Short mmCIF file of C-alpha atoms in Angstrom, two decimals:
data_model
loop_
_atom_site.label_atom_id
_atom_site.label_comp_id
_atom_site.label_asym_id
_atom_site.label_seq_id
_atom_site.Cartn_x
_atom_site.Cartn_y
_atom_site.Cartn_z
CA MET A 22 0.00 0.00 0.00
CA LYS A 23 1.23 3.49 -0.89
CA LYS A 24 0.76 5.26 2.44
CA ILE A 25 1.28 9.01 2.76
CA THR A 26 0.07 9.44 6.34
CA ASP A 27 -1.58 7.01 8.75
CA ARG A 28 -4.94 7.37 7.01
CA VAL A 29 -4.09 8.81 3.59
CA TYR A 30 -3.03 6.61 0.66
CA TYR A 31 -1.89 7.24 -2.89
CA VAL A 32 -4.05 5.30 -5.39
CA GLY A 33 -3.11 7.03 -8.64
CA VAL A 34 -1.68 5.68 -11.89
CA ASN A 35 0.99 6.54 -14.47
CA ASP A 36 0.53 7.19 -18.18
CA ARG A 37 3.80 6.52 -20.02
CA ASN A 38 2.22 6.14 -23.47
CA LYS A 39 0.52 9.45 -24.23
CA ASN A 40 2.59 11.69 -26.49
CA LEU A 41 0.68 14.93 -26.03
CA PHE A 42 -1.15 16.06 -22.90
CA GLU A 43 -4.55 17.50 -23.89
CA GLY A 44 -3.43 16.94 -27.49
CA LEU A 45 -1.03 19.88 -27.09
CA TRP A 46 1.87 19.50 -24.65
CA PRO A 47 4.69 16.94 -25.18
CA LEU A 48 5.15 14.31 -22.47
CA PRO A 49 8.72 13.02 -22.88
CA ALA A 50 8.61 11.51 -19.37
CA GLY A 51 4.89 10.67 -19.27
CA VAL A 52 2.41 11.98 -16.70
CA SER A 53 0.74 10.72 -13.55
CA TYR A 54 -2.96 10.89 -12.73
CA ASN A 55 -3.04 11.16 -8.96
CA ALA A 56 -5.91 10.09 -6.73
CA TYR A 57 -5.93 9.63 -2.96
CA LEU A 58 -7.94 7.57 -0.48
CA ILE A 59 -8.69 8.61 3.11
CA ASP A 60 -9.34 5.58 5.32
CA ASP A 61 -11.40 6.65 8.34
CA GLU A 62 -14.80 5.69 9.80
CA LYS A 63 -16.07 7.05 6.51
CA THR A 64 -13.91 6.37 3.47
CA CYS A 65 -13.26 9.13 0.97
CA LEU A 66 -11.61 9.16 -2.44
CA ILE A 67 -10.10 12.45 -3.60
CA ASP A 68 -10.41 12.66 -7.41
CA THR A 69 -10.29 9.78 -9.87
CA VAL A 70 -8.18 9.11 -12.98
CA GLU A 71 -8.57 9.08 -16.75
CA ALA A 72 -11.08 6.41 -17.77
CA ASP A 73 -8.54 4.41 -19.81
CA PHE A 74 -6.71 3.63 -16.56
CA PHE A 75 -9.74 2.67 -14.51
CA MET A 76 -8.86 -1.00 -13.93
CA PRO A 77 -5.37 -0.44 -12.44
CA PHE A 78 -6.86 2.45 -10.48
CA LEU A 79 -9.60 0.15 -9.14
CA GLU A 80 -6.96 -2.39 -8.09
CA ASN A 81 -5.10 0.34 -6.17
CA LEU A 82 -8.33 1.39 -4.51
CA ARG A 83 -9.27 -2.14 -3.51
CA GLU A 84 -5.81 -2.79 -2.10
CA VAL A 85 -6.67 -0.27 0.61
CA LEU A 86 -10.44 -0.68 0.86
CA GLY A 87 -10.69 -4.45 0.61
CA ASP A 88 -14.40 -5.34 0.65
CA ARG A 89 -15.51 -2.16 2.36
CA GLN A 90 -17.70 0.42 0.69
CA LEU A 91 -16.60 3.81 -0.52
CA ASP A 92 -18.61 6.57 1.14
CA TYR A 93 -17.47 9.73 -0.65
CA VAL A 94 -15.56 10.84 -3.72
CA VAL A 95 -14.49 14.48 -3.78
CA VAL A 96 -14.14 16.07 -7.21
CA ASN A 97 -11.70 18.95 -6.92
CA HIS A 98 -11.53 19.40 -10.69
CA MET A 99 -13.77 18.25 -13.53
CA GLU A 100 -11.26 17.81 -16.36
CA PRO A 101 -11.72 14.23 -17.62
CA ASP A 102 -8.18 13.17 -16.68
CA HIS A 103 -9.43 13.49 -13.08
CA SER A 104 -13.18 12.94 -13.29
CA GLY A 105 -13.25 10.46 -16.17
CA SER A 106 -13.72 7.38 -13.96
CA LEU A 107 -16.75 8.67 -12.02
CA ALA A 108 -19.40 6.78 -13.98
CA LEU A 109 -17.37 3.55 -13.86
CA LEU A 110 -16.71 4.04 -10.15
CA ARG A 111 -20.45 4.24 -9.55
CA GLN A 112 -20.88 0.76 -11.06
CA PHE A 113 -18.59 -0.73 -8.40
CA TYR A 114 -19.63 1.57 -5.53
CA PRO A 115 -23.24 2.51 -6.29
CA GLY A 116 -23.79 4.13 -2.90
CA VAL A 117 -20.89 6.56 -3.11
CA GLN A 118 -21.76 10.23 -2.69
CA ILE A 119 -20.04 12.60 -5.10
CA VAL A 120 -18.87 15.80 -3.40
CA GLY A 121 -18.37 19.01 -5.34
CA ASN A 122 -19.56 22.58 -5.73
CA LYS A 123 -22.39 23.95 -7.84
CA LYS A 124 -20.22 24.50 -10.90
CA THR A 125 -18.83 20.96 -10.51
CA PHE A 126 -22.30 19.50 -10.87
CA ASP A 127 -23.25 21.80 -13.75
CA MET A 128 -20.32 20.27 -15.67
CA MET A 129 -20.92 16.75 -14.39
CA ARG A 130 -24.39 16.68 -15.91
CA GLY A 131 -22.91 17.62 -19.27
CA PHE A 132 -19.94 15.25 -19.18
CA TYR A 133 -21.47 12.17 -17.56
CA GLN A 134 -25.22 12.80 -17.05
CA ILE A 135 -24.77 12.24 -13.30
CA GLU A 136 -27.38 14.09 -11.23
CA LYS A 137 -28.11 11.84 -8.24
CA GLY A 138 -26.10 10.91 -5.17
CA ILE A 139 -24.36 14.25 -5.05
CA LEU A 140 -23.44 16.50 -2.13
CA GLU A 141 -22.88 20.17 -2.84
CA VAL A 142 -20.35 22.10 -0.75
CA LYS A 143 -19.55 25.80 -0.57
CA ASN A 144 -16.37 27.60 0.39
CA GLY A 145 -15.64 26.92 4.08
CA ASP A 146 -17.94 23.89 4.36
CA SER A 147 -16.75 20.72 6.14
CA ILE A 148 -17.49 16.99 6.20
CA GLU A 149 -16.68 14.80 9.21
CA LEU A 150 -15.14 11.43 8.34
CA GLY A 151 -14.51 10.26 11.91
CA ALA A 152 -11.15 11.18 13.37
CA LEU A 153 -10.54 13.39 10.35
CA LYS A 154 -12.44 16.26 8.79
CA LEU A 155 -12.52 17.66 5.27
CA ASP A 156 -12.55 21.43 4.77
CA PHE A 157 -13.31 22.82 1.32
CA VAL A 158 -11.67 25.86 -0.25
CA LEU A 159 -13.14 27.06 -3.53
CA THR A 160 -10.44 28.31 -5.91
CA PRO A 161 -12.27 29.29 -9.11
CA MET A 162 -10.22 29.71 -12.30
CA VAL A 163 -7.20 27.79 -11.04
CA HIS A 164 -7.64 26.97 -13.86
CA TRP A 165 -11.33 26.09 -14.52
CA PRO A 166 -14.41 27.78 -13.00
CA GLU A 167 -15.21 24.85 -10.68
CA THR A 168 -11.76 24.17 -9.25
CA MET A 169 -11.47 23.74 -5.50
CA MET A 170 -9.05 22.34 -2.94
CA THR A 171 -9.69 20.06 0.02
CA LEU A 172 -7.91 20.20 3.36
CA CYS A 173 -7.71 17.15 5.61
CA GLY A 174 -5.82 18.24 8.71
CA ARG A 175 -2.39 19.30 7.45
CA VAL A 176 -2.81 17.53 4.09
CA LEU A 177 -3.85 19.72 1.15
CA PHE A 178 -5.46 18.05 -1.87
CA SER A 179 -4.80 20.80 -4.38
CA GLY A 180 -6.23 19.61 -7.70
CA ASP A 181 -4.12 20.69 -10.66
CA ALA A 182 -2.39 23.41 -8.62
CA PHE A 183 1.24 22.57 -7.75
CA GLY A 184 1.24 19.73 -10.29
CA CYS A 185 3.75 18.97 -13.01
CA PHE A 186 4.41 16.77 -16.00
CA GLY A 187 6.34 13.52 -15.56
CA ALA A 188 5.29 10.04 -14.47
CA LEU A 189 6.25 8.80 -11.01
CA ASN A 190 9.05 6.27 -11.10
CA GLY A 191 8.39 3.99 -8.14
CA ALA A 192 8.21 6.59 -5.37
CA TRP A 193 5.35 9.03 -4.94
CA VAL A 194 6.47 11.39 -2.13
CA ASP A 195 9.20 13.93 -2.95
CA GLU A 196 11.51 12.93 -0.09
CA GLN A 197 11.73 9.42 -1.58
CA MET A 198 12.99 10.57 -4.98
CA ASN A 199 15.35 12.87 -6.85
CA CYS A 200 13.09 15.78 -7.86
CA ASP A 201 15.54 17.52 -10.20
CA ASP A 202 13.62 16.59 -13.35
CA TYR A 203 10.31 17.84 -11.98
CA TRP A 204 11.09 21.50 -11.32
CA LEU A 205 11.27 22.73 -14.91
CA GLU A 206 8.33 20.48 -15.76
CA MET A 207 6.36 22.24 -13.03
CA VAL A 208 7.19 25.58 -14.65
CA ARG A 209 6.22 24.23 -18.09
CA TYR A 210 2.98 22.84 -16.68
CA TYR A 211 2.13 26.08 -14.88
CA SER A 212 3.06 28.41 -17.74
CA ASN A 213 1.13 26.53 -20.42
CA ILE A 214 -1.94 25.39 -18.49
CA VAL A 215 -2.43 27.64 -15.47
CA GLY A 216 -0.31 30.62 -16.50
CA LYS A 217 -3.07 32.83 -17.88
CA TYR A 218 -4.75 32.88 -14.47
CA GLY A 219 -2.20 34.63 -12.27
CA THR A 220 -4.78 36.70 -10.40
CA PRO A 221 -6.97 33.71 -9.43
CA VAL A 222 -3.83 31.85 -8.32
CA GLN A 223 -2.92 34.78 -6.09
CA MET A 224 -6.43 34.76 -4.63
CA ALA A 225 -6.13 31.03 -3.91
CA LEU A 226 -2.76 31.50 -2.23
CA LYS A 227 -4.26 34.21 -0.01
CA LYS A 228 -7.03 31.84 1.06
CA LEU A 229 -4.36 29.31 2.06
CA ALA A 230 -2.08 31.83 3.78
CA GLY A 231 -1.48 30.86 7.38
CA VAL A 232 -2.89 27.34 6.91
CA PRO A 233 -0.33 24.77 8.16
CA VAL A 234 0.36 22.26 5.38
CA ASP A 235 2.66 19.25 5.71
CA TYR A 236 1.71 17.57 2.43
CA ILE A 237 0.49 18.93 -0.91
CA CYS A 238 -1.25 16.19 -2.86
CA ALA A 239 -1.63 17.47 -6.42
CA THR A 240 -3.31 15.60 -9.27
CA HIS A 241 -0.09 15.37 -11.33
CA GLY A 242 3.49 14.77 -10.22
CA PRO A 243 4.98 14.06 -6.80
CA VAL A 244 3.31 14.44 -3.45
CA TRP A 245 5.12 17.43 -1.96
CA HIS A 246 6.32 17.09 1.63
CA GLU A 247 9.97 18.03 1.91
CA HIS A 248 9.52 20.82 -0.66
CA VAL A 249 6.13 22.28 0.36
CA SER A 250 7.56 25.76 0.94
CA LYS A 251 9.47 25.68 -2.34
CA VAL A 252 6.46 24.78 -4.49
CA ILE A 253 4.24 27.42 -2.85
CA ALA A 254 6.97 30.04 -3.35
CA LEU A 255 7.35 28.98 -6.99
CA TYR A 256 3.61 29.37 -7.62
CA ASP A 257 3.63 32.73 -5.88
CA ARG A 258 6.48 33.96 -8.09
CA LEU A 259 5.04 32.59 -11.32
CA SER A 260 1.56 33.96 -10.65
CA LYS A 261 3.07 37.42 -10.09
CA TYR A 262 4.94 37.05 -13.42
CA GLU A 263 8.22 37.60 -11.61
CA THR A 264 11.40 36.55 -13.43
CA GLU A 265 15.06 35.72 -13.17
CA PRO A 266 17.57 37.89 -15.08
CA GLY A 267 17.90 36.19 -18.43
CA LEU A 268 17.12 36.30 -22.11
CA VAL A 269 15.01 34.16 -24.42
CA ILE A 270 15.81 34.49 -28.11
CA CYS A 271 13.38 32.74 -30.42
CA TYR A 272 13.53 32.94 -34.15
CA GLY A 273 12.17 31.50 -37.35
CA THR A 274 14.49 30.86 -40.24
CA MET A 275 14.14 29.56 -43.79
CA TYR A 276 17.62 29.75 -45.26
CA GLY A 277 19.70 30.49 -42.17
CA ASN A 278 20.01 34.28 -42.40
CA THR A 279 17.65 35.07 -39.53
CA GLU A 280 19.34 32.37 -37.45
CA ARG A 281 22.71 34.00 -38.04
CA ALA A 282 21.30 37.29 -36.78
CA ALA A 283 20.00 35.53 -33.65
CA GLU A 284 23.47 34.12 -33.00
CA VAL A 285 25.02 37.60 -33.26
CA ILE A 286 22.45 39.01 -30.81
CA ALA A 287 23.05 36.17 -28.36
CA ARG A 288 26.82 36.57 -28.45
CA ALA A 289 26.55 40.31 -27.85
CA ALA A 290 24.21 39.79 -24.88
CA ALA A 291 26.53 37.17 -23.41
CA GLU A 292 29.59 39.39 -23.84
CA ALA A 293 27.65 42.15 -22.06
CA GLY A 294 27.19 39.89 -19.03
CA VAL A 295 23.90 37.98 -19.41
CA LYS A 296 24.53 34.41 -18.26
CA ASN A 297 21.05 32.92 -18.66
CA ILE A 298 20.41 32.84 -22.41
CA VAL A 299 18.20 30.28 -24.12
CA MET A 300 17.63 30.07 -27.87
CA HIS A 301 14.70 28.45 -29.65
CA ASN A 302 14.05 27.82 -33.31
CA VAL A 303 10.26 28.25 -33.39
CA SER A 304 9.93 25.57 -36.04
CA LYS A 305 11.88 23.04 -33.98
CA SER A 306 11.28 23.78 -30.30
CA HIS A 307 7.78 22.90 -29.16
CA HIS A 308 6.15 26.16 -28.15
CA SER A 309 5.40 24.87 -24.65
CA TYR A 310 9.15 25.00 -23.89
CA ILE A 311 9.42 28.53 -25.29
CA ILE A 312 6.46 29.70 -23.19
CA ARG A 313 8.05 28.06 -20.16
CA ASP A 314 11.24 30.04 -20.68
CA VAL A 315 9.39 33.31 -21.30
CA PHE A 316 7.84 32.80 -17.87
CA ARG A 317 11.30 32.24 -16.39
CA TYR A 318 13.33 35.12 -17.82
CA SER A 319 12.92 38.88 -18.02
CA GLY A 320 14.03 39.50 -21.60
CA LEU A 321 12.56 38.29 -24.89
CA ILE A 322 13.90 38.93 -28.39
CA VAL A 323 12.07 37.49 -31.38
CA GLY A 324 12.95 37.45 -35.04
CA ALA A 325 11.61 35.92 -38.23
CA PRO A 326 11.56 36.32 -41.98
CA THR A 327 8.77 37.76 -44.04
CA TYR A 328 6.72 34.99 -45.62
CA ASN A 329 3.93 35.38 -48.21
CA THR A 330 3.97 39.15 -47.55
CA GLY A 331 3.28 38.47 -43.88
CA LEU A 332 5.03 37.11 -40.81
CA TYR A 333 6.62 33.67 -40.80
CA HIS A 334 3.84 31.29 -39.75
CA GLU A 335 5.36 29.68 -36.66
CA MET A 336 6.34 33.05 -35.23
CA ASN A 337 2.82 34.31 -35.82
CA VAL A 338 1.49 31.30 -33.92
CA LEU A 339 3.93 31.80 -31.04
CA LEU A 340 3.11 35.48 -30.62
CA ASP A 341 -0.58 34.63 -30.58
CA GLU A 342 0.04 31.98 -27.90
CA LEU A 343 2.07 34.44 -25.80
CA SER A 344 -0.64 37.07 -26.06
CA GLN A 345 -3.23 34.57 -24.80
CA LYS A 346 -1.14 33.79 -21.70
CA ASP A 347 -1.38 37.40 -20.51
CA ILE A 348 2.28 37.36 -19.43
CA LYS A 349 3.16 40.74 -17.99
CA GLY A 350 6.25 42.90 -17.60
CA ARG A 351 8.69 41.49 -20.13
CA LEU A 352 11.46 43.38 -21.93
CA PHE A 353 11.06 43.02 -25.69
CA GLY A 354 13.28 43.33 -28.72
CA TYR A 355 12.81 42.14 -32.29
CA PHE A 356 14.34 41.77 -35.69
CA GLY A 357 13.32 40.44 -39.09
CA SER A 358 14.44 39.70 -42.59
CA TYR A 359 13.02 39.77 -46.09
CA SER A 360 14.01 39.06 -49.67
CA TRP A 361 11.81 41.39 -51.69
CA ALA A 362 8.91 42.64 -49.50
CA SER A 363 9.48 43.93 -45.99
CA LYS A 364 6.79 42.85 -43.53
CA ALA A 365 8.18 40.81 -40.60
CA VAL A 366 9.44 43.72 -38.49
CA SER A 367 6.24 45.76 -38.87
CA GLU A 368 4.10 42.70 -38.04
CA ILE A 369 6.10 41.94 -34.88
CA ARG A 370 5.77 45.59 -33.88
CA ARG A 371 2.01 45.39 -34.40
CA TRP A 372 1.79 42.25 -32.19
CA ASN A 373 3.54 44.07 -29.39
CA GLU A 374 1.59 47.30 -29.68
CA GLU A 375 -1.83 45.63 -29.95
CA ARG A 376 -1.56 42.43 -27.92
CA LEU A 377 1.65 41.88 -25.92
CA HIS A 378 2.31 45.37 -24.51
CA TYR A 379 5.90 44.62 -23.48
CA GLU A 380 8.55 47.27 -22.89
CA GLU A 381 10.45 47.72 -26.14
CA VAL A 382 14.24 47.68 -25.78
CA GLY A 383 16.82 48.71 -28.36
CA THR A 384 16.28 49.40 -32.04
CA PRO A 385 14.60 46.73 -34.19
CA VAL A 386 16.83 45.31 -36.90
CA GLU A 387 15.60 44.77 -40.45
CA ILE A 388 17.75 42.58 -42.69
CA ARG A 389 17.41 42.56 -46.47
CA GLN A 390 18.42 39.15 -47.86
CA ALA A 391 21.49 38.59 -45.63
CA LEU A 392 23.55 40.24 -42.93
CA THR A 393 25.74 43.14 -43.97
CA PRO A 394 28.38 44.83 -41.80
CA GLU A 395 25.77 47.47 -40.96
CA THR A 396 22.99 45.06 -39.89
CA PHE A 397 25.57 42.88 -38.10
CA ALA A 398 26.46 45.90 -35.96
CA GLN A 399 22.77 46.64 -35.40
CA CYS A 400 22.23 43.08 -34.12
CA GLU A 401 25.14 43.51 -31.72
CA ALA A 402 23.65 46.79 -30.52
CA LEU A 403 20.27 45.12 -29.92
CA GLY A 404 21.90 42.36 -27.86
CA ARG A 405 23.88 44.88 -25.79
CA ALA A 406 20.84 47.10 -25.21
CA MET A 407 18.83 44.16 -23.95
CA ALA A 408 21.68 43.01 -21.70
CA GLU A 409 22.03 46.46 -20.15
CA LYS A 410 18.30 46.56 -19.43
CA ILE A 411 18.22 43.03 -17.99
CA LEU A 412 21.20 43.73 -15.76
CA GLY A 413 19.89 47.14 -14.69
CA ARG A 414 22.79 49.13 -15.99
#
């Protein structure tokens, strides 16, 4: 049995086969679907798993429950990777009461046509299980309207908050494993899935302020125990759009000329003292990794060629994605190239003026066909200007 505390057990599963989470985000190390069982006078399951994994999930559940009945299942979040087994669960435990808030049940009717055997809770409500008690904290828009968290003593069942990509490799609590691979995957998870909702995350953190928490049991990734303070601090920083000093350079390139300009800019920024520099070819790097790094670092420089009298497609897509994330307070520089019709630079400028609203740094560089000594020097100047701004000089 995968015990977390005397009465709390891990009953989740791993998915090592899915290539894209939600059909969008790469999963090079898989993902876990976490569920938890509280074994008290009344038994309570916290969340379920994706329906495809119901049978191994049921085996995990029965390993703890044996022949006893399940009294409650709390639904902290209605996305089907967590609620997808509800209808199947009802077939094995027909008497189970499903606990959620009003918006939970509005969605549940649509997803699964479940309307009976439900127990609605509001913010601050409680359920007695015996020795333990559940307290419910509604956290709307972290990152769906119905999201909530459940406290059981000093154990916080947080839904998708504080989760990350990556399957669990034998251990399930952070102190039992090397967590190095999970930190950047937490940032990638946050920035791509939760990142738009910084204000609701801040509101949720305020509701939890002062609440003693020994364990954070998220629906993806490790159970946090040793690193509780670190993960809360990380969410606080990310939801405030705070950054580390550093530079993201992302570019599109067709024949290598725009890439050469990006290399010149990067070298100039490094020579000026910026140590954290990451470069992404927008046609090669999955955009989820670029968005992750834009969340991490204070400076962003983008460049692309003109294509079909417009902006290079993948750069257009990236800028649209960034604008939807509502990332605030970044330093922004840009450059572009063209063969016979100049458009890239003006289109990037338009994206920033109309949608991104970042602080423009340096002078944009426009390259006709290939770098010349003049545009080479302009690229160097752009890299130095960004470095000076990042480093506060």
